[in-house]
XYZ file of C-alpha atoms in Angstrom:
449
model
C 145.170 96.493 117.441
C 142.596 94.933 115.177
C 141.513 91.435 115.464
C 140.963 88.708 112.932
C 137.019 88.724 112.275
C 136.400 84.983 113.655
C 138.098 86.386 116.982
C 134.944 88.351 116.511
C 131.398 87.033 117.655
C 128.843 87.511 115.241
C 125.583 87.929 116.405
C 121.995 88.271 114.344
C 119.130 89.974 115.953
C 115.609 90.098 114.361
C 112.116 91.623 115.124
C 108.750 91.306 114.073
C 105.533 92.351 114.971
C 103.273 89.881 113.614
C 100.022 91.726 113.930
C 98.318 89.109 116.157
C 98.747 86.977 113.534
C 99.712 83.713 115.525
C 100.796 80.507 113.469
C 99.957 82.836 110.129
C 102.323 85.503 110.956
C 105.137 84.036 109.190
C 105.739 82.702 105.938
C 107.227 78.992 105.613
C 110.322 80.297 103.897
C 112.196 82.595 106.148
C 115.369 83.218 104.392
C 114.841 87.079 103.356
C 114.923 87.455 107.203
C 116.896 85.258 108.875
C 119.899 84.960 106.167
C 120.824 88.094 104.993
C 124.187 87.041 105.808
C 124.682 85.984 102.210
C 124.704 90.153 101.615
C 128.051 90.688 104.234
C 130.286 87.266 103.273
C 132.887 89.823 101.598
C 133.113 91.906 104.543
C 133.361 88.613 106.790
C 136.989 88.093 105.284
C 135.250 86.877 102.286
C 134.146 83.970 103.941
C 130.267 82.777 104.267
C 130.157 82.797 107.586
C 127.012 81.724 110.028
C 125.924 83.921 113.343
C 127.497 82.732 116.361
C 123.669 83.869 118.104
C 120.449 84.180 116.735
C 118.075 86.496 118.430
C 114.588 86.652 117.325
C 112.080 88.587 118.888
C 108.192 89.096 118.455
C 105.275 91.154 119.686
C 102.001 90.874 119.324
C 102.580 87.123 118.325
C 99.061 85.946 118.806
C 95.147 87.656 119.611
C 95.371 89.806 122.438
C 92.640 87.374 124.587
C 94.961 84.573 123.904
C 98.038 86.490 125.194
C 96.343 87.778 128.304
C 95.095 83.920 129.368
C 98.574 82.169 129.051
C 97.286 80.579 125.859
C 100.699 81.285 124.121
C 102.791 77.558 124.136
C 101.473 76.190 120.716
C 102.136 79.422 118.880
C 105.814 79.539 120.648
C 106.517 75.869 120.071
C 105.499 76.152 116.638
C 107.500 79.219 115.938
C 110.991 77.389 117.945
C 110.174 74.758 115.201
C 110.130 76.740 112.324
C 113.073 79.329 113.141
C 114.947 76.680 114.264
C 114.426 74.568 111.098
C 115.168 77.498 108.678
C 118.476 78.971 110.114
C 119.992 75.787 110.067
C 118.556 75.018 106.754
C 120.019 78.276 105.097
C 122.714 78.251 107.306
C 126.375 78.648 104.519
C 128.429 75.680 106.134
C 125.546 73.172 107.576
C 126.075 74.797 111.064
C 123.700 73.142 113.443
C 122.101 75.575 116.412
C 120.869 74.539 119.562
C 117.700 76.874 121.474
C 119.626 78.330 124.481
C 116.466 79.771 125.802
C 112.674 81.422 125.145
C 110.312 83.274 126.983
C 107.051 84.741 126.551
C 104.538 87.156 128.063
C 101.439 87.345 126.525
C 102.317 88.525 123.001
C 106.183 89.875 123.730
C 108.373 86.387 123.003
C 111.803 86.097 122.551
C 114.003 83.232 121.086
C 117.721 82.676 121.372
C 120.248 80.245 119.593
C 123.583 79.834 119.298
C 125.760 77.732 117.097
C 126.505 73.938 118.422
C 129.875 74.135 117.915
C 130.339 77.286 120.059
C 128.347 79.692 122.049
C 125.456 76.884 122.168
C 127.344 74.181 123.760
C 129.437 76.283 126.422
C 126.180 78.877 126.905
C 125.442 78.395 131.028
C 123.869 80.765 133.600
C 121.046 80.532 131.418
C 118.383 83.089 132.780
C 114.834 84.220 131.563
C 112.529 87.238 132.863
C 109.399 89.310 131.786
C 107.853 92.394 132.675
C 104.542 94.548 132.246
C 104.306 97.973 131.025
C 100.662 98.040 130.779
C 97.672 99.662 132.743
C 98.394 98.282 136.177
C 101.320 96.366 135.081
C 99.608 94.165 132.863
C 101.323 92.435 129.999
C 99.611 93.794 126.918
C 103.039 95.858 126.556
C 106.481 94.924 128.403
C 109.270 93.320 127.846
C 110.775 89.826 127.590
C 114.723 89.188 128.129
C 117.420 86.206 128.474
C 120.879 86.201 129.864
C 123.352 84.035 130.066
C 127.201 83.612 130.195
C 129.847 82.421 127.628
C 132.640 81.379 129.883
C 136.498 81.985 128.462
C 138.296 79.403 126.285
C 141.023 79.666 128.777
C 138.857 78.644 132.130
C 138.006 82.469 133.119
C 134.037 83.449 134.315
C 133.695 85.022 130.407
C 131.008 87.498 129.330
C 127.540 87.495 129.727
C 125.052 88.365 127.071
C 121.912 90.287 127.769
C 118.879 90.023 125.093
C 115.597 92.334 125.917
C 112.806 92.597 123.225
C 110.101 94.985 123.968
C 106.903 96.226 122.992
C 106.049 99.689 124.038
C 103.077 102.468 124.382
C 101.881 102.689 120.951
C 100.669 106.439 119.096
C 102.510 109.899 118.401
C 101.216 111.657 121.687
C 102.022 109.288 124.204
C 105.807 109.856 124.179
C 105.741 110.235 127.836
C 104.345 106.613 128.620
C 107.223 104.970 126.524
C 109.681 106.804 128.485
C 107.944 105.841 131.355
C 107.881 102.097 129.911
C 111.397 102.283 129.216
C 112.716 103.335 132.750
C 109.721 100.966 134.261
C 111.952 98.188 132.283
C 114.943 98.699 133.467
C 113.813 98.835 137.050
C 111.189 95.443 136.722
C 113.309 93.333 134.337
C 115.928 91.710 136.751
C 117.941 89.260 136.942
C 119.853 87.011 139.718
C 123.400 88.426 141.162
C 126.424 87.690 139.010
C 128.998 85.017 139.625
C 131.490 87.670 140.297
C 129.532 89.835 142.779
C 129.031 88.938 146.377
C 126.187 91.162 146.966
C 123.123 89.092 146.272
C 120.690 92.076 145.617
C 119.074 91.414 141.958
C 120.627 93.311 138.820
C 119.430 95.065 135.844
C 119.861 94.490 132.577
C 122.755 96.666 132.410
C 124.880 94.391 134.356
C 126.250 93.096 131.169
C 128.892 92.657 129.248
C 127.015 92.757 125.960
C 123.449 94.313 126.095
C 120.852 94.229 122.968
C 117.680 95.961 123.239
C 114.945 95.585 120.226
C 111.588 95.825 119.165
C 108.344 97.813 118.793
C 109.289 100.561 120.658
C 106.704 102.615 118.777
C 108.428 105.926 119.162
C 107.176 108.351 115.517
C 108.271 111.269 113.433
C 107.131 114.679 115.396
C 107.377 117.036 113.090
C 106.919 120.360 114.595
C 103.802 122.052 113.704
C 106.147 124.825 111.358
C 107.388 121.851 108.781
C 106.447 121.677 105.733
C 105.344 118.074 105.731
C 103.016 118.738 109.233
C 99.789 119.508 107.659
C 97.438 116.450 106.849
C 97.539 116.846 103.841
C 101.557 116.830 103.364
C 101.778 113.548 104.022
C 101.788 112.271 100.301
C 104.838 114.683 99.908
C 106.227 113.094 103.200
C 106.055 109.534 102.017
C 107.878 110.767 98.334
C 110.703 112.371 100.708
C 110.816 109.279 102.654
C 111.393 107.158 99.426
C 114.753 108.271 98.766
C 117.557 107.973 101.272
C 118.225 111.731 101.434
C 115.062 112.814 102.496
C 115.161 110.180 105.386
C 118.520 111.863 106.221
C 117.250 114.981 106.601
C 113.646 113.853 108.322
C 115.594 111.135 110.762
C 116.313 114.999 113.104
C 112.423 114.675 114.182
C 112.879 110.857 115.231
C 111.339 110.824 119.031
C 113.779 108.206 120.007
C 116.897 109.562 118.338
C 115.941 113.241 119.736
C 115.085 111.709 123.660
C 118.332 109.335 123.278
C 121.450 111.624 122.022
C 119.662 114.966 122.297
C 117.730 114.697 125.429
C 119.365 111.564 126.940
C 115.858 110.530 128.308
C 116.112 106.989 127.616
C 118.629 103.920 126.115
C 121.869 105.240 128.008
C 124.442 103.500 127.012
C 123.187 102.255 123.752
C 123.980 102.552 120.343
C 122.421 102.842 117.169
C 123.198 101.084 113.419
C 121.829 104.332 110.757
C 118.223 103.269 110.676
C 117.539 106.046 108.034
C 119.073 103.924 105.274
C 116.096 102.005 105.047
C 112.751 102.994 104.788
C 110.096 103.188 107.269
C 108.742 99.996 109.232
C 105.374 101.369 109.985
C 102.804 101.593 109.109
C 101.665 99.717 105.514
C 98.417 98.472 104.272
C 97.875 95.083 104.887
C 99.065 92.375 101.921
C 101.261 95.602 100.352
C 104.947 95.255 99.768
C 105.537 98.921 99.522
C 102.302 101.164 100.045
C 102.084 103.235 103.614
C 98.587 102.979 105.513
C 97.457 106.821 105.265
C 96.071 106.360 109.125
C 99.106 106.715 110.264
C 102.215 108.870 109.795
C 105.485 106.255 108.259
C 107.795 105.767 111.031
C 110.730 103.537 112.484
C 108.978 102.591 115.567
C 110.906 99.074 115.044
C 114.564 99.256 116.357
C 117.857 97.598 117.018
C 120.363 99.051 119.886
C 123.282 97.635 121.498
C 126.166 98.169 124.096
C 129.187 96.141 124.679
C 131.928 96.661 127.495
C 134.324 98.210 125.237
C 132.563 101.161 124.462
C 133.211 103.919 126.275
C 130.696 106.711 127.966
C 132.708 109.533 126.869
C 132.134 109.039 123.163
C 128.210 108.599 122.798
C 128.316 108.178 119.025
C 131.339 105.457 118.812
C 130.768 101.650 119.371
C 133.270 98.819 119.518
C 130.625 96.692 117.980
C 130.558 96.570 113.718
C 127.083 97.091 112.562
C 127.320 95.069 109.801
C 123.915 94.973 108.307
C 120.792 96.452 109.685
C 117.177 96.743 107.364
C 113.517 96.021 106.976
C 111.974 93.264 105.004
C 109.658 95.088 102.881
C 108.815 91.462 101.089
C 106.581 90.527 104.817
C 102.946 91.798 104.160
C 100.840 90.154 106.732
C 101.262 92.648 109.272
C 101.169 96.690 109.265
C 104.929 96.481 110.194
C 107.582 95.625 108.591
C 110.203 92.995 110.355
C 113.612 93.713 110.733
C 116.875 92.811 111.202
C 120.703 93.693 112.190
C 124.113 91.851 111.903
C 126.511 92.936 114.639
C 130.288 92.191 114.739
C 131.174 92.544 118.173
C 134.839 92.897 119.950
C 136.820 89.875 121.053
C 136.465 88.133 124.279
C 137.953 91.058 126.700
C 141.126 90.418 128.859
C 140.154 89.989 132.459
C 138.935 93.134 134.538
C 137.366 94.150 137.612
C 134.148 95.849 138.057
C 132.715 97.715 141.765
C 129.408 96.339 142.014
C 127.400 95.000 139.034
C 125.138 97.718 138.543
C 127.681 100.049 138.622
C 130.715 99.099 136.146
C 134.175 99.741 136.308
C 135.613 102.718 134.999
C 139.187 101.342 134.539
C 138.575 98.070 132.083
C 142.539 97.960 131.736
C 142.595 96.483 135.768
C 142.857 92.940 135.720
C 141.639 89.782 138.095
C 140.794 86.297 136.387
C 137.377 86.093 138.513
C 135.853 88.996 137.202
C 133.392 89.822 134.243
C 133.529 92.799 132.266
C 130.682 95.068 132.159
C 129.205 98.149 130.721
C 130.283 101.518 131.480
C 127.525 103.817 131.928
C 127.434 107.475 131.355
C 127.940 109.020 134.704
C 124.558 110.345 135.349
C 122.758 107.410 134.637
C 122.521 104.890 137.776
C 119.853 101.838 136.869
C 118.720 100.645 140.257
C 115.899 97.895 140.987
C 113.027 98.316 141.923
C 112.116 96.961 145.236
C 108.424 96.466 144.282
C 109.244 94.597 141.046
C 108.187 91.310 142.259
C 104.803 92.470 143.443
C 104.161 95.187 140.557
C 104.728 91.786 137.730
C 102.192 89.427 139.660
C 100.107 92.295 139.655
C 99.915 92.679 136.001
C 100.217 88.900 135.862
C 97.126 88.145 137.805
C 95.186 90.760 135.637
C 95.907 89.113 132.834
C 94.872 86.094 133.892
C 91.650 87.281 134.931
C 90.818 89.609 131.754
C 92.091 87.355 129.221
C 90.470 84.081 130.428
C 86.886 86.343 130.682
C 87.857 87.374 126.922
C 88.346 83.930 125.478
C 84.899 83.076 127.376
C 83.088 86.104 125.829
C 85.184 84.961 122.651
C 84.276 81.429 122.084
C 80.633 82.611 123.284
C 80.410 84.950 120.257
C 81.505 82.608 117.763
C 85.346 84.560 117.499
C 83.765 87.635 118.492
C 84.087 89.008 122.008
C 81.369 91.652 120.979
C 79.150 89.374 119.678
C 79.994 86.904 122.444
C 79.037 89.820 125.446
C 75.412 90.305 123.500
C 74.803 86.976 123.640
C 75.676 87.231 127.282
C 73.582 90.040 128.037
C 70.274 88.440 126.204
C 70.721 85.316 127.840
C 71.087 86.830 131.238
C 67.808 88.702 130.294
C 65.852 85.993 129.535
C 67.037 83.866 131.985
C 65.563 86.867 134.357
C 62.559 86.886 132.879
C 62.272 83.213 133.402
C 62.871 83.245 136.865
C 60.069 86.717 137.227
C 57.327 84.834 135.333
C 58.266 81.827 137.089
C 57.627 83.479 140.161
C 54.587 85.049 138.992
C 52.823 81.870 138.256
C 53.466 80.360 142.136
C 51.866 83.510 143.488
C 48.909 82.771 140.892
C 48.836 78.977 142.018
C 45.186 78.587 144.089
């Protein structure tokens, strides 16, 4: 049976890498991003209607030595200010949105709102987490994620919503290291026991009813070596093909995360997929260009949306119960290489109650019912996410690190004038001279009659 759309939450996700950019990452007016709803109000039973969540993730959001010493809370602030300000100024009906939650590691941050008269007022179980994906678990790539659970209208536990925004192992070759960042993820990014489990072991983020995974997952175009558009010097032909919608069609088959997700089933089990070839590329364009590629790099979707809801079912990979309403890049954005984007998903109604095994390991029969139970994802059968016991210590790890290289960096930095280069010369001459000091010093008391 079909529902009436406002049985139907709506939720808006959108993700941006700002290029380091901090506070200049982002324009002042943000309605090309975060109000494309204005495009879907006749699908919306030709209402304007406003997001029930807002979701807005960045990476890279500030310099790199920044990141790494903890030096992120202005830039955050600033952007909760901002975001906030311009959803509920373009917002069709005057809704007003309250911040549910935000968390940052160094420069992966995510944001979450949801309306006041709605998912933001009866939001609870609110939960935040981080991980590292980078060289000893340090956070110069990750992930960043927030949970939390919507109870029922009628008293029941509800559904919980998982958000995870991610920044992965950048370049074509390294397609091995972002599957490797991927499954490190789902093992590192935990979260406390449910309400309705009595085991109190941590869970993943799969023990969700509605799961939304998005970012820079940097995954290219590999074009085998055979293709027509391989060569170097192809690649002006490549960008005309990937100008027109058919030509993305027909290039989309040589997508490394489409391939490892349906082909290979590698990675994102589970999760589903709005057809990202309809728009054109989000990486990588010259800087202060609307619509001209960077020829250092080959065009690619390395930014993405995916999503998974407790409806859907294992057995039909390519099916969701969620509407993907809207999902694009903003090609107007130009001070960053990439391109943000965004997605508007309609998801199912609040489920009837159902029971679950264990919350890493969903039911199988979502028509069983019990009013203490939340519904969760069902997992292709194969696929069993587990924690890792040595999450905990593998995060402070990386933590620590980045502690200890970024607050040398800033030194370095602010030594050289904004150059860390310039700032390590200056190091190196001082410490020279401040040797030779101490030799002719010495030199001169031997000397002394």
């Amino acid at each position: 049976m079909s529902a009436q759309p406002n049985t139907r939450p709506l939720v808006q996700i959108a993700s941006y890498n700002t290029n380091l950019q901090a506070e200049r990452g982002l324009p002042q007016d943000l309605v090309d991003w975060l109000a494309p709803t204005l495009q879907v109000s006749s699908f919306l039973a030709r209402e304007r209607r406003a997001p029930d969540i807002f979701a807005v993730g960045f990476q890279e959001l500030l310099p790199l030595h920044l990141g790494l010493s903890g030096l992120s809370k202005s830039v955050i602030e600033s952007r909760n200010a901002l975001i906030l300000s311009q959803i509920e100024k373009h917002a069709p009906n005057g809704e007003r949105y309250t911040l549910i939650a935000k968390v940052v590691n160094v420069g992966v941050a995510l944001l979450v709102y949801g309306r006041d008269d709605g998912v933001g007022r009866r939001a609870c179980d609110v939960q935040t987490q981080w991980t590292g994906c980078g060289p000893l678990y340090m956070g110069n790539k990750g992930a960043v994620g927030v949970r939390f659970r919507v109870p029922g209208e009628d008293g029941r536990l509800g559904e919980v919503y998982t958000f995870v925004c991610a920044h992965l192992t950048a370049h074509a070759p390294k397609l091995a290291h972002r599957i490797a960042d991927y499954h490190h993820i789902v093992g590192s990014l935990l979260f406390p026991p449910l309400p309705s489990s009595d085991s109190r072991a941590p869970t993943t983020m799969f023990a969700t009813s509605h799961l939304f995974f998005f970012g820079d997952l940097n995954f290219r175009l590999a074009l085998p070596p055979g293709h027509a558009f391989a060569p170097r010097a192809e690649l002006p032909r490549l960008v005309d093909a990937l100008a027109t919608e058919d030509g993305r069609a027909a290039l989309k088959e040589h997508d490394q995360l489409l391939v490892e997700r349906d082909v290979k089933g590698t990675v994102f089990h589970g999760m589903r997929e709005g057809e990202f070839w309809r728009f054109k590329c989000s990486y990588k364009y010259r800087l202060g260009k609307v619509d001209e590629y960077d020829p250092k790099r080959m065009p690619a979707w390395t930014d993405r949306i995916m999503y998974a809801t407790h409806a859907d079912s294992p057995d039909e990979p390519q099916t969701s119960s969620i509407t993907n309403v809207l999902y694009t890049t903003i090609p107007s954005y130009t001070t960053s290489d990439h391109k943000p984007i965004v997605s508007l998903l309609l998801l199912p109604p609040p489920a009837s109650p159902s029971t679950t095994s264990s919350p890493d390991t969903p039911s199988t029969n979502p028509s069983s019912s019990s009013p203490d139970t939340i519904p969760l994802l069902r997992l292709p059968a194969s696929f069993h996410p587990t924690p890792d016991p040595w999450a905990r210590a593998k995060r402070h790890t990386g933590r620590t690190l980045d502690r200890l290289v970024g607050y040398c960096w800033w030194l370095l930095t602010m030594l050289g004038a904004g150059s860390a280069l310039v700032g390590l010369g200056q190091l190196v001459l001082g410490l020279g001279a401040w040797r030779w000091w101490r030799a002719r010093g010495a030199g001169q008391d031997v000397l002394l009659p």
